[in-house]
């Protein structure tokens, strides 16, 4: 079945540091890939998405590129802010299965 | 604000009881999804409805059931509750069913079973 593996946290960075959160997936066919963010005490918000190979999703300074050859969708941001502190989830949606399959989430803490 | 609303925000109940969680999708969205978020299992898909019909089932227990009403709101019913059912339950909605459609999540209902 479909599965998503993302790097275990927690990740702690200083403000303005570079962020990478690794995400790899296993799926049949051509899934769509997503990054969701969950701020403390809140629901999930869609951060960005990519629906086909080599697509780059971007939003709020975050980027991720759909790499079919390495089945990866790593999240990056060049300069993190304290307000980026949250849990980040990589997810896929593919084939005839319309559900989202999530990774376990990565807690990011950014210190001033 | 995603436009998806869920009530109640918090629910505390005892083992063996039954509860109903409610979800109103974004205006115009026909598809509703339920997810459970727990510390040990992470985020897991429970069930999906599209325009009133059940379309997909995930790891949903037989003690749990759901339905989507003609006005498109959905309810998740949890019965014979156990301590392990304590979790955050999210509802999400999307316009369509295709793999590229975004799912918008509600704020969740936190269920505590004592």
Short mmCIF file of C-alpha atoms in Angstrom, two decimals:
data_model
loop_
_atom_site.label_atom_id
_atom_site.label_comp_id
_atom_site.label_asym_id
_atom_site.label_seq_id
_atom_site.Cartn_x
_atom_site.Cartn_y
_atom_site.Cartn_z
CA UNK A 1 0.00 0.00 0.00
CA UNK A 2 0.87 3.66 -0.06
CA UNK A 3 3.27 4.96 2.56
CA UNK A 4 5.19 8.11 3.44
CA UNK A 5 8.42 8.29 5.39
CA UNK A 6 9.65 11.59 6.70
CA UNK A 7 12.60 12.45 8.86
CA UNK A 8 12.09 12.03 12.55
CA UNK A 9 12.15 15.14 14.63
CA UNK A 10 12.36 17.18 16.53
CA UNK A 11 14.33 19.66 14.46
CA UNK A 12 15.63 22.73 16.25
CA UNK A 13 17.07 25.65 14.29
CA UNK A 14 18.07 29.21 14.87
CA UNK A 15 16.23 31.99 13.10
CA UNK A 16 17.43 32.53 9.51
CA UNK A 17 18.86 29.02 9.26
CA UNK A 18 18.24 26.78 6.24
CA UNK A 19 15.60 24.11 6.63
CA UNK A 20 15.31 20.72 4.97
CA UNK A 21 12.78 18.09 5.99
CA UNK A 22 13.18 14.88 4.03
CA UNK A 23 10.20 12.98 2.70
CA UNK A 24 10.11 9.83 0.59
CA UNK A 25 7.11 7.86 -0.54
CA UNK A 26 5.92 4.53 -1.87
CA UNK A 27 2.86 4.50 -4.06
CA UNK A 28 1.39 2.85 -7.11
CA UNK A 29 0.82 5.02 -10.11
CA UNK A 30 1.32 8.76 -9.99
CA UNK A 31 0.35 10.25 -6.67
CA UNK A 32 -0.09 13.90 -5.86
CA UNK A 33 2.19 15.08 -3.07
CA UNK A 34 1.46 17.57 -0.31
CA UNK A 35 3.01 19.28 2.66
CA UNK A 36 0.70 20.24 5.49
CA UNK A 37 1.57 22.32 8.55
CA UNK A 38 -0.03 22.11 11.98
CA UNK A 39 0.52 25.02 14.34
CA UNK A 40 0.06 24.38 18.06
CA UNK A 41 -3.57 23.77 18.94
CA UNK A 42 -4.77 24.11 15.37
CA UNK A 43 -5.84 21.93 12.46
CA UNK A 44 -3.81 21.10 9.40
CA UNK A 45 -3.19 23.73 6.76
CA UNK A 46 -2.09 22.94 3.25
CA UNK A 47 1.34 24.44 2.75
CA UNK A 48 2.09 23.38 -0.82
CA UNK A 49 1.43 20.65 -3.34
CA UNK A 50 2.74 19.08 -6.55
CA UNK A 51 0.73 16.88 -8.84
CA UNK A 52 3.27 15.54 -11.32
CA UNK A 53 6.94 14.73 -11.67
CA UNK A 54 9.33 17.71 -11.61
CA UNK A 55 6.58 20.05 -10.39
CA UNK A 56 7.75 22.47 -7.73
CA UNK A 57 5.27 23.53 -5.09
CA UNK A 58 5.99 26.76 -3.24
CA UNK A 59 4.33 28.94 -0.62
CA UNK A 60 5.48 31.38 2.08
CA UNK A 61 9.14 30.77 1.20
CA UNK A 62 8.81 26.99 1.43
CA UNK A 63 9.53 24.83 -1.61
CA UNK A 64 9.38 21.16 -2.51
CA UNK A 65 10.05 19.42 -5.83
CA UNK A 66 8.34 16.20 -6.91
CA UNK A 67 11.19 13.82 -7.75
CA UNK A 68 9.81 10.66 -9.29
CA UNK A 69 13.20 9.07 -9.84
CA UNK A 70 14.03 9.21 -6.14
CA UNK A 71 10.37 9.09 -4.94
CA UNK A 72 11.03 12.14 -2.81
CA UNK A 73 9.38 15.45 -1.95
CA UNK A 74 11.76 17.21 0.42
CA UNK A 75 10.62 20.46 2.05
CA UNK A 76 13.06 23.39 2.07
CA UNK A 77 13.15 26.97 3.23
CA UNK A 78 16.10 29.26 2.90
CA UNK A 79 15.61 31.29 6.06
CA UNK A 80 13.27 30.11 8.81
CA UNK A 81 11.48 32.37 11.26
CA UNK A 82 10.26 31.79 14.78
CA UNK A 83 6.72 31.82 13.40
CA UNK A 84 7.54 28.70 11.31
CA UNK A 85 7.64 26.60 14.48
CA UNK A 86 5.06 23.88 13.91
CA UNK A 87 4.63 20.23 12.96
CA UNK A 88 5.09 19.51 9.26
CA UNK A 89 3.43 16.55 7.56
CA UNK A 90 4.28 15.10 4.18
CA UNK A 91 1.34 13.38 2.49
CA UNK A 92 0.37 11.68 -0.73
CA UNK A 93 -2.86 11.02 -2.52
CA UNK A 94 -2.81 8.58 -5.36
CA UNK A 95 -4.36 6.10 -7.62
CA UNK A 96 -7.94 5.18 -7.08
CA UNK A 97 -7.61 5.84 -3.39
CA UNK A 98 -8.66 9.37 -2.64
CA UNK A 99 -7.54 9.44 0.95
CA UNK A 100 -4.43 11.25 2.11
CA UNK A 101 -1.64 9.06 3.48
CA UNK A 102 0.50 10.99 5.95
CA UNK A 103 3.99 10.69 7.30
CA UNK A 104 4.44 10.77 11.06
CA UNK A 105 5.16 14.49 11.15
CA UNK A 106 8.28 16.49 12.00
CA UNK A 107 8.27 18.99 14.84
CA UNK A 108 10.21 22.12 13.94
CA UNK A 109 11.25 24.59 16.61
CA UNK A 110 12.90 27.84 15.57
CA UNK A 111 14.69 29.81 18.25
CA UNK A 112 15.30 33.56 18.05
CA UNK B 1 -9.70 29.76 8.50
CA UNK B 2 -10.24 26.83 6.12
CA UNK B 3 -14.00 27.20 5.99
CA UNK B 4 -14.52 23.73 7.47
CA UNK B 5 -16.20 23.78 10.86
CA UNK B 6 -16.27 21.07 13.48
CA UNK B 7 -18.20 20.80 16.70
CA UNK B 8 -17.63 20.35 19.52
CA UNK B 9 -14.06 21.50 19.96
CA UNK B 10 -13.51 19.34 23.01
CA UNK B 11 -15.40 16.32 24.31
CA UNK B 12 -14.79 14.44 27.53
CA UNK B 13 -16.72 11.27 28.13
CA UNK B 14 -16.51 7.93 29.90
CA UNK B 15 -15.72 4.47 28.61
CA UNK B 16 -18.70 2.68 27.12
CA UNK B 17 -20.43 5.88 26.06
CA UNK B 18 -21.42 7.07 22.59
CA UNK B 19 -20.61 10.45 21.04
CA UNK B 20 -21.34 12.26 17.79
CA UNK B 21 -18.89 14.58 16.11
CA UNK B 22 -20.18 17.04 13.55
CA UNK B 23 -18.53 18.53 10.48
CA UNK B 24 -19.69 21.19 8.03
CA UNK B 25 -17.64 21.27 4.84
CA UNK B 26 -16.62 24.36 2.91
CA UNK B 27 -19.37 25.86 0.83
CA UNK B 28 -19.63 23.93 -2.43
CA UNK B 29 -17.47 21.00 -1.36
CA UNK B 30 -19.13 17.64 -1.97
CA UNK B 31 -16.52 15.36 -0.46
CA UNK B 32 -15.96 14.89 3.27
CA UNK B 33 -13.16 12.90 4.90
CA UNK B 34 -12.63 11.88 8.52
CA UNK B 35 -9.17 11.36 10.03
CA UNK B 36 -7.99 10.34 13.46
CA UNK B 37 -4.78 11.75 14.94
CA UNK B 38 -3.27 9.92 17.89
CA UNK B 39 0.21 9.86 19.36
CA UNK B 40 0.83 6.21 18.59
CA UNK B 41 -0.90 5.87 15.19
CA UNK B 42 -0.30 9.32 13.78
CA UNK B 43 -2.82 10.67 11.25
CA UNK B 44 -5.03 7.93 9.84
CA UNK B 45 -7.84 8.07 7.33
CA UNK B 46 -11.14 6.74 8.60
CA UNK B 47 -13.82 7.21 5.97
CA UNK B 48 -14.88 9.33 2.99
CA UNK B 49 -18.26 10.46 1.74
CA UNK B 50 -19.08 12.09 -1.55
CA UNK B 51 -22.42 13.79 -2.07
CA UNK B 52 -24.09 11.61 0.53
CA UNK B 53 -22.56 8.29 -0.45
CA UNK B 54 -19.80 6.39 1.26
CA UNK B 55 -16.86 6.15 -1.14
CA UNK B 56 -13.86 4.85 0.78
CA UNK B 57 -13.08 3.25 4.10
CA UNK B 58 -9.81 3.20 5.94
CA UNK B 59 -8.90 1.97 9.38
CA UNK B 60 -12.31 2.60 10.85
CA UNK B 61 -13.46 0.40 13.70
CA UNK B 62 -16.82 -1.35 13.54
CA UNK B 63 -17.84 0.67 16.62
CA UNK B 64 -17.51 3.82 14.51
CA UNK B 65 -19.90 4.93 11.81
CA UNK B 66 -20.48 8.03 9.77
CA UNK B 67 -22.96 9.59 7.41
CA UNK B 68 -23.29 12.61 5.16
CA UNK B 69 -26.62 14.38 5.06
CA UNK B 70 -28.41 16.06 2.13
CA UNK B 71 -27.10 19.47 3.25
CA UNK B 72 -23.61 17.88 2.98
CA UNK B 73 -22.71 18.11 6.64
CA UNK B 74 -21.33 14.93 8.11
CA UNK B 75 -21.41 13.20 11.46
CA UNK B 76 -19.03 10.65 12.91
CA UNK B 77 -20.55 8.40 15.54
CA UNK B 78 -18.28 6.65 18.02
CA UNK B 79 -19.84 4.07 20.31
CA UNK B 80 -18.75 1.74 23.13
CA UNK B 81 -15.86 4.10 23.66
CA UNK B 82 -12.55 2.83 24.95
CA UNK B 83 -9.60 4.68 26.44
CA UNK B 84 -7.69 4.12 23.22
CA UNK B 85 -10.25 6.12 21.26
CA UNK B 86 -8.93 9.30 22.85
CA UNK B 87 -7.58 11.30 19.94
CA UNK B 88 -8.01 14.36 17.78
CA UNK B 89 -10.59 13.78 15.06
CA UNK B 90 -10.33 15.89 11.93
CA UNK B 91 -12.79 16.43 9.17
CA UNK B 92 -11.62 17.60 5.76
CA UNK B 93 -13.48 18.56 2.62
CA UNK B 94 -12.67 18.94 -1.04
CA UNK B 95 -14.50 20.04 -4.15
CA UNK B 96 -13.98 16.80 -6.01
CA UNK B 97 -12.47 13.38 -5.59
CA UNK B 98 -9.52 13.41 -7.96
CA UNK B 99 -6.01 13.01 -6.67
CA UNK B 100 -5.07 16.63 -7.31
CA UNK B 101 -7.92 18.11 -5.32
CA UNK B 102 -6.81 19.77 -2.13
CA UNK B 103 -8.33 18.72 1.14
CA UNK B 104 -9.12 21.50 3.60
CA UNK B 105 -9.09 20.55 7.24
CA UNK B 106 -11.25 21.69 10.09
CA UNK B 107 -9.83 22.60 13.51
CA UNK B 108 -10.60 19.15 14.91
CA UNK B 109 -12.50 17.71 17.86
CA UNK B 110 -10.39 16.55 20.76
CA UNK B 111 -12.00 13.49 22.34
CA UNK B 112 -10.91 12.38 25.78
CA UNK B 113 -12.27 9.09 27.09
CA UNK B 114 -11.83 8.60 30.84
#
